[in-house]
Amino acid sequence: MEQRRDLSGQKLDNAGIRQTRLIMVNMERADLRKVNFEGANLGFGRFVKANAQAANFTNATLYGADFTDADLREATFDKVDMATVRLKGADLTGAKWSDGRVCGPISIGVCR
């Protein structure tokens, strides 16, 4: 896959997108349930309102990514720098955070 790709609204559930470079990819409203993004470069990606339940972002680059209103329940963010990731309105319930925490049941926009 290439950078700047438009995959908005696509159904990619259970896909393996490991070690891929998808800078500025548009995955708005995409079905990303259980997708393996391990080690992928998704910098500045747009994941607004995407369903990424149980997706694996371990060691992925998410610099500047936008997950506004995304479903990230039970997603894994191990070894990910989340400092510049936009999470406004994102459901992080049960997500596994980069510092080892598991987000609680009322984790909207922030891991609690």
Tab-separated table of N, CA and C in Angstrom:
chain	number	residue	atom	x	y	z
A	1	MET	N	0.835	-1.184	0.000
A	1	MET	CA	0.000	0.000	0.000
A	1	MET	C	0.879	1.245	0.000
A	2	GLU	N	0.339	2.311	-0.512
A	2	GLU	CA	1.113	3.531	-0.651
A	2	GLU	C	0.642	4.602	0.321
A	3	GLN	N	1.359	5.697	0.385
A	3	GLN	CA	0.955	6.797	1.237
A	3	GLN	C	-0.140	7.630	0.562
A	4	ARG	N	-0.882	8.380	1.366
A	4	ARG	CA	-1.980	9.251	0.924
A	4	ARG	C	-3.124	8.482	0.267
A	5	ARG	N	-3.316	7.298	0.646
A	5	ARG	CA	-4.364	6.455	0.083
A	5	ARG	C	-5.706	6.788	0.724
A	6	ASP	N	-6.783	6.741	-0.041
A	6	ASP	CA	-8.125	6.987	0.484
A	6	ASP	C	-8.834	5.651	0.652
A	7	LEU	N	-8.950	5.219	1.895
A	7	LEU	CA	-9.634	3.971	2.219
A	7	LEU	C	-10.874	4.255	3.070
A	8	SER	N	-11.403	5.460	2.940
A	8	SER	CA	-12.568	5.838	3.737
A	8	SER	C	-13.744	4.917	3.433
A	9	GLY	N	-14.405	4.476	4.500
A	9	GLY	CA	-15.577	3.628	4.375
A	9	GLY	C	-15.297	2.189	3.988
A	10	GLN	N	-14.039	1.818	3.828
A	10	GLN	CA	-13.687	0.456	3.400
A	10	GLN	C	-13.815	-0.552	4.543
A	11	LYS	N	-14.077	-1.783	4.201
A	11	LYS	CA	-14.156	-2.874	5.180
A	11	LYS	C	-12.835	-3.642	5.116
A	12	LEU	N	-12.010	-3.462	6.163
A	12	LEU	CA	-10.697	-4.084	6.217
A	12	LEU	C	-10.566	-4.988	7.436
A	13	ASP	N	-11.688	-5.336	8.072
A	13	ASP	CA	-11.625	-6.094	9.314
A	13	ASP	C	-10.781	-7.358	9.168
A	14	ASN	N	-9.972	-7.596	10.197
A	14	ASN	CA	-9.055	-8.737	10.283
A	14	ASN	C	-7.885	-8.694	9.297
A	15	ALA	N	-7.682	-7.598	8.602
A	15	ALA	CA	-6.573	-7.492	7.644
A	15	ALA	C	-5.238	-7.379	8.388
A	16	GLY	N	-4.175	-7.730	7.717
A	16	GLY	CA	-2.833	-7.567	8.245
A	16	GLY	C	-2.128	-6.459	7.476
A	17	ILE	N	-1.877	-5.346	8.158
A	17	ILE	CA	-1.243	-4.196	7.512
A	17	ILE	C	0.022	-3.859	8.308
A	18	ARG	N	0.789	-4.870	8.638
A	18	ARG	CA	1.991	-4.709	9.442
A	18	ARG	C	3.114	-4.078	8.629
A	19	GLN	N	3.927	-3.287	9.323
A	19	GLN	CA	5.143	-2.720	8.743
A	19	GLN	C	4.877	-1.970	7.434
A	20	THR	N	3.714	-1.374	7.298
A	20	THR	CA	3.328	-0.679	6.074
A	20	THR	C	3.446	0.825	6.274
A	21	ARG	N	3.756	1.529	5.225
A	21	ARG	CA	3.851	2.985	5.280
A	21	ARG	C	2.606	3.572	4.620
A	22	LEU	N	1.725	4.146	5.459
A	22	LEU	CA	0.473	4.743	4.978
A	22	LEU	C	0.329	6.152	5.547
A	23	ILE	N	1.302	6.982	5.284
A	23	ILE	CA	1.285	8.349	5.797
A	23	ILE	C	0.127	9.115	5.165
A	24	MET	N	-0.621	9.829	5.991
A	24	MET	CA	-1.756	10.657	5.580
A	24	MET	C	-2.897	9.825	4.965
A	25	VAL	N	-2.995	8.556	5.314
A	25	VAL	CA	-4.076	7.714	4.803
A	25	VAL	C	-5.421	8.207	5.353
A	26	ASN	N	-6.462	8.100	4.549
A	26	ASN	CA	-7.807	8.453	4.992
A	26	ASN	C	-8.583	7.161	5.206
A	27	MET	N	-8.865	6.845	6.467
A	27	MET	CA	-9.654	5.664	6.821
A	27	MET	C	-10.910	6.078	7.587
A	28	GLU	N	-11.411	7.256	7.263
A	28	GLU	CA	-12.621	7.749	7.923
A	28	GLU	C	-13.778	6.771	7.702
A	29	ARG	N	-14.461	6.440	8.796
A	29	ARG	CA	-15.617	5.530	8.795
A	29	ARG	C	-15.293	4.119	8.284
A	30	ALA	N	-14.025	3.755	8.256
A	30	ALA	CA	-13.631	2.416	7.797
A	30	ALA	C	-13.866	1.378	8.895
A	31	ASP	N	-14.091	0.142	8.485
A	31	ASP	CA	-14.225	-0.978	9.405
A	31	ASP	C	-12.851	-1.594	9.574
A	32	LEU	N	-12.223	-1.310	10.700
A	32	LEU	CA	-10.850	-1.735	10.970
A	32	LEU	C	-10.787	-2.699	12.149
A	33	ARG	N	-11.888	-3.370	12.436
A	33	ARG	CA	-11.935	-4.281	13.576
A	33	ARG	C	-10.879	-5.378	13.420
A	34	LYS	N	-10.076	-5.521	14.477
A	34	LYS	CA	-9.045	-6.558	14.581
A	34	LYS	C	-7.955	-6.463	13.513
A	35	VAL	N	-7.797	-5.295	12.883
A	35	VAL	CA	-6.721	-5.120	11.905
A	35	VAL	C	-5.385	-5.052	12.649
A	36	ASN	N	-4.363	-5.685	12.106
A	36	ASN	CA	-3.036	-5.678	12.697
A	36	ASN	C	-2.183	-4.608	12.011
A	37	PHE	N	-2.028	-3.452	12.689
A	37	PHE	CA	-1.215	-2.340	12.185
A	37	PHE	C	0.170	-2.338	12.832
A	38	GLU	N	0.604	-3.443	13.395
A	38	GLU	CA	1.866	-3.492	14.138
A	38	GLU	C	3.027	-2.958	13.299
A	39	GLY	N	3.714	-1.955	13.842
A	39	GLY	CA	4.888	-1.384	13.198
A	39	GLY	C	4.608	-0.510	11.979
A	40	ALA	N	3.340	-0.264	11.676
A	40	ALA	CA	2.993	0.551	10.498
A	40	ALA	C	3.234	2.032	10.771
A	41	ASN	N	3.548	2.773	9.728
A	41	ASN	CA	3.676	4.221	9.829
A	41	ASN	C	2.373	4.828	9.327
A	42	LEU	N	1.556	5.301	10.264
A	42	LEU	CA	0.237	5.869	9.964
A	42	LEU	C	0.198	7.351	10.317
A	43	GLY	N	1.353	8.000	10.275
A	43	GLY	CA	1.448	9.406	10.634
A	43	GLY	C	0.467	10.273	9.858
A	44	PHE	N	-0.183	11.171	10.574
A	44	PHE	CA	-1.158	12.120	10.027
A	44	PHE	C	-2.357	11.432	9.367
A	45	GLY	N	-2.587	10.164	9.721
A	45	GLY	CA	-3.741	9.442	9.185
A	45	GLY	C	-5.049	9.976	9.739
A	46	ARG	N	-6.102	9.798	8.969
A	46	ARG	CA	-7.438	10.260	9.369
A	46	ARG	C	-8.310	9.025	9.608
A	47	PHE	N	-8.654	8.793	10.892
A	47	PHE	CA	-9.433	7.635	11.314
A	47	PHE	C	-10.739	8.084	11.971
A	48	VAL	N	-11.246	9.223	11.581
A	48	VAL	CA	-12.455	9.796	12.173
A	48	VAL	C	-13.630	8.831	12.000
A	49	LYS	N	-14.300	8.541	13.103
A	49	LYS	CA	-15.479	7.661	13.144
A	49	LYS	C	-15.202	6.247	12.615
A	50	ALA	N	-13.944	5.837	12.591
A	50	ALA	CA	-13.604	4.470	12.175
A	50	ALA	C	-13.930	3.493	13.304
A	51	ASN	N	-14.224	2.271	12.952
A	51	ASN	CA	-14.434	1.214	13.932
A	51	ASN	C	-13.162	0.378	13.967
A	52	ALA	N	-12.323	0.638	14.968
A	52	ALA	CA	-11.055	-0.070	15.108
A	52	ALA	C	-11.046	-0.899	16.397
A	53	GLN	N	-12.175	-1.487	16.714
A	53	GLN	CA	-12.262	-2.343	17.895
A	53	GLN	C	-11.224	-3.450	17.814
A	54	ALA	N	-10.489	-3.628	18.908
A	54	ALA	CA	-9.502	-4.696	19.044
A	54	ALA	C	-8.405	-4.655	17.973
A	55	ALA	N	-8.199	-3.501	17.345
A	55	ALA	CA	-7.097	-3.360	16.380
A	55	ALA	C	-5.769	-3.327	17.141
A	56	ASN	N	-4.707	-3.760	16.499
A	56	ASN	CA	-3.383	-3.804	17.111
A	56	ASN	C	-2.497	-2.727	16.491
A	57	PHE	N	-2.187	-1.686	17.279
A	57	PHE	CA	-1.320	-0.600	16.834
A	57	PHE	C	0.061	-0.689	17.496
A	58	THR	N	0.448	-1.855	18.001
A	58	THR	CA	1.722	-2.017	18.694
A	58	THR	C	2.874	-1.501	17.837
A	59	ASN	N	3.670	-0.615	18.453
A	59	ASN	CA	4.875	-0.070	17.818
A	59	ASN	C	4.592	0.680	16.510
A	60	ALA	N	3.361	1.128	16.320
A	60	ALA	CA	3.012	1.903	15.121
A	60	ALA	C	3.377	3.372	15.326
A	61	THR	N	3.616	4.079	14.248
A	61	THR	CA	3.833	5.516	14.289
A	61	THR	C	2.492	6.181	14.013
A	62	LEU	N	1.985	6.912	15.015
A	62	LEU	CA	0.683	7.571	14.887
A	62	LEU	C	0.808	9.082	15.034
A	63	TYR	N	1.984	9.616	14.774
A	63	TYR	CA	2.218	11.050	14.942
A	63	TYR	C	1.181	11.854	14.161
A	64	GLY	N	0.412	12.698	14.863
A	64	GLY	CA	-0.566	13.574	14.228
A	64	GLY	C	-1.816	12.883	13.712
A	65	ALA	N	-2.016	11.612	14.042
A	65	ALA	CA	-3.207	10.882	13.568
A	65	ALA	C	-4.472	11.405	14.245
A	66	ASP	N	-5.588	11.341	13.544
A	66	ASP	CA	-6.861	11.845	14.049
A	66	ASP	C	-7.861	10.701	14.201
A	67	PHE	N	-8.159	10.346	15.459
A	67	PHE	CA	-9.108	9.295	15.790
A	67	PHE	C	-10.387	9.889	16.402
A	68	THR	N	-10.753	11.089	16.015
A	68	THR	CA	-11.946	11.735	16.559
A	68	THR	C	-13.173	10.834	16.371
A	69	ASP	N	-13.902	10.621	17.463
A	69	ASP	CA	-15.135	9.820	17.469
A	69	ASP	C	-14.954	8.384	16.985
A	70	ALA	N	-13.742	7.853	17.013
A	70	ALA	CA	-13.485	6.473	16.577
A	70	ALA	C	-13.822	5.485	17.696
A	71	ASP	N	-14.128	4.267	17.311
A	71	ASP	CA	-14.362	3.183	18.260
A	71	ASP	C	-13.054	2.419	18.409
A	72	LEU	N	-12.375	2.638	19.522
A	72	LEU	CA	-11.073	2.029	19.782
A	72	LEU	C	-11.146	1.073	20.975
A	73	ARG	N	-12.326	0.571	21.262
A	73	ARG	CA	-12.486	-0.348	22.387
A	73	ARG	C	-11.591	-1.573	22.193
A	74	GLU	N	-10.842	-1.875	23.251
A	74	GLU	CA	-9.955	-3.034	23.307
A	74	GLU	C	-8.822	-3.009	22.273
A	75	ALA	N	-8.549	-1.849	21.694
A	75	ALA	CA	-7.403	-1.718	20.789
A	75	ALA	C	-6.113	-1.741	21.617
A	76	THR	N	-5.008	-2.091	20.990
A	76	THR	CA	-3.717	-2.169	21.670
A	76	THR	C	-2.782	-1.089	21.130
A	77	PHE	N	-2.247	-0.268	22.055
A	77	PHE	CA	-1.337	0.819	21.698
A	77	PHE	C	0.013	0.646	22.399
A	78	ASP	N	0.485	-0.583	22.530
A	78	ASP	CA	1.746	-0.867	23.204
A	78	ASP	C	2.907	-0.266	22.400
A	79	LYS	N	3.790	0.429	23.100
A	79	LYS	CA	4.986	1.044	22.508
A	79	LYS	C	4.635	2.101	21.458
A	80	VAL	N	3.553	2.853	21.710
A	80	VAL	CA	3.116	3.912	20.793
A	80	VAL	C	3.173	5.252	21.514
A	81	ASP	N	3.744	6.261	20.877
A	81	ASP	CA	3.746	7.620	21.417
A	81	ASP	C	2.415	8.266	21.056
A	82	MET	N	1.565	8.487	22.060
A	82	MET	CA	0.213	9.006	21.839
A	82	MET	C	0.133	10.529	22.038
A	83	ALA	N	1.265	11.191	22.249
A	83	ALA	CA	1.273	12.614	22.589
A	83	ALA	C	0.606	13.511	21.552
A	84	THR	N	0.687	13.195	20.285
A	84	THR	CA	0.129	14.074	19.240
A	84	THR	C	-1.114	13.478	18.570
A	85	VAL	N	-1.624	12.382	19.125
A	85	VAL	CA	-2.788	11.715	18.536
A	85	VAL	C	-4.061	12.399	19.019
A	86	ARG	N	-4.949	12.721	18.086
A	86	ARG	CA	-6.225	13.355	18.405
A	86	ARG	C	-7.241	12.268	18.733
A	87	LEU	N	-7.816	12.330	19.961
A	87	LEU	CA	-8.737	11.299	20.436
A	87	LEU	C	-10.088	11.853	20.888
A	88	LYS	N	-10.423	13.057	20.495
A	88	LYS	CA	-11.671	13.691	20.942
A	88	LYS	C	-12.875	12.795	20.619
A	89	GLY	N	-13.611	12.415	21.655
A	89	GLY	CA	-14.822	11.613	21.487
A	89	GLY	C	-14.576	10.144	21.201
A	90	ALA	N	-13.313	9.712	21.121
A	90	ALA	CA	-13.005	8.309	20.831
A	90	ALA	C	-13.305	7.431	22.040
A	91	ASP	N	-13.894	6.263	21.806
A	91	ASP	CA	-14.192	5.310	22.870
A	91	ASP	C	-12.978	4.413	23.067
A	92	LEU	N	-12.319	4.574	24.204
A	92	LEU	CA	-11.097	3.835	24.518
A	92	LEU	C	-11.334	2.747	25.572
A	93	THR	N	-12.575	2.412	25.819
A	93	THR	CA	-12.918	1.419	26.835
A	93	THR	C	-12.166	0.111	26.586
A	94	GLY	N	-11.412	-0.317	27.575
A	94	GLY	CA	-10.683	-1.580	27.475
A	94	GLY	C	-9.436	-1.551	26.603
A	95	ALA	N	-9.086	-0.388	26.076
A	95	ALA	CA	-7.877	-0.285	25.244
A	95	ALA	C	-6.633	-0.507	26.109
A	96	LYS	N	-5.623	-1.126	25.533
A	96	LYS	CA	-4.357	-1.368	26.220
A	96	LYS	C	-3.400	-0.248	25.840
A	97	TRP	N	-3.062	0.575	26.822
A	97	TRP	CA	-2.306	1.797	26.597
A	97	TRP	C	-0.805	1.563	26.568
A	98	SER	N	-0.082	2.520	26.026
A	98	SER	CA	1.365	2.419	25.854
A	98	SER	C	2.122	2.268	27.172
A	99	ASP	N	1.549	2.725	28.276
A	99	ASP	CA	2.222	2.608	29.571
A	99	ASP	C	1.764	1.368	30.344
A	100	GLY	N	1.041	0.480	29.699
A	100	GLY	CA	0.614	-0.761	30.328
A	100	GLY	C	-0.775	-0.726	30.944
A	101	ARG	N	-1.371	0.454	31.055
A	101	ARG	CA	-2.725	0.553	31.613
A	101	ARG	C	-3.754	-0.025	30.668
A	102	VAL	N	-4.871	-0.457	31.232
A	102	VAL	CA	-6.051	-0.807	30.448
A	102	VAL	C	-7.083	0.255	30.778
A	103	CYS	N	-7.613	0.903	29.753
A	103	CYS	CA	-8.552	2.004	29.954
A	103	CYS	C	-9.856	1.491	30.560
A	104	GLY	N	-10.401	2.246	31.480
A	104	GLY	CA	-11.624	1.866	32.189
A	104	GLY	C	-12.879	2.032	31.356
A	105	PRO	N	-14.020	1.742	31.961
A	105	PRO	CA	-15.306	1.724	31.231
A	105	PRO	C	-15.827	3.083	30.775
A	106	ILE	N	-15.319	4.158	31.320
A	106	ILE	CA	-15.779	5.485	30.871
A	106	ILE	C	-14.564	6.253	30.349
A	107	SER	N	-13.972	5.734	29.314
A	107	SER	CA	-12.773	6.340	28.737
A	107	SER	C	-13.107	6.898	27.357
A	108	ILE	N	-13.687	8.071	27.338
A	108	ILE	CA	-14.050	8.741	26.086
A	108	ILE	C	-13.071	9.895	25.886
A	109	GLY	N	-12.255	9.796	24.867
A	109	GLY	CA	-11.284	10.846	24.543
A	109	GLY	C	-10.003	10.785	25.332
A	110	VAL	N	-10.011	10.035	26.433
A	110	VAL	CA	-8.824	9.904	27.282
A	110	VAL	C	-8.884	8.562	28.013
A	111	CYS	N	-7.723	7.940	28.190
A	111	CYS	CA	-7.655	6.662	28.909
A	111	CYS	C	-7.719	6.952	30.402
A	112	ARG	N	-8.736	6.414	31.053
A	112	ARG	CA	-8.914	6.620	32.504
A	112	ARG	C	-8.766	5.301	33.222
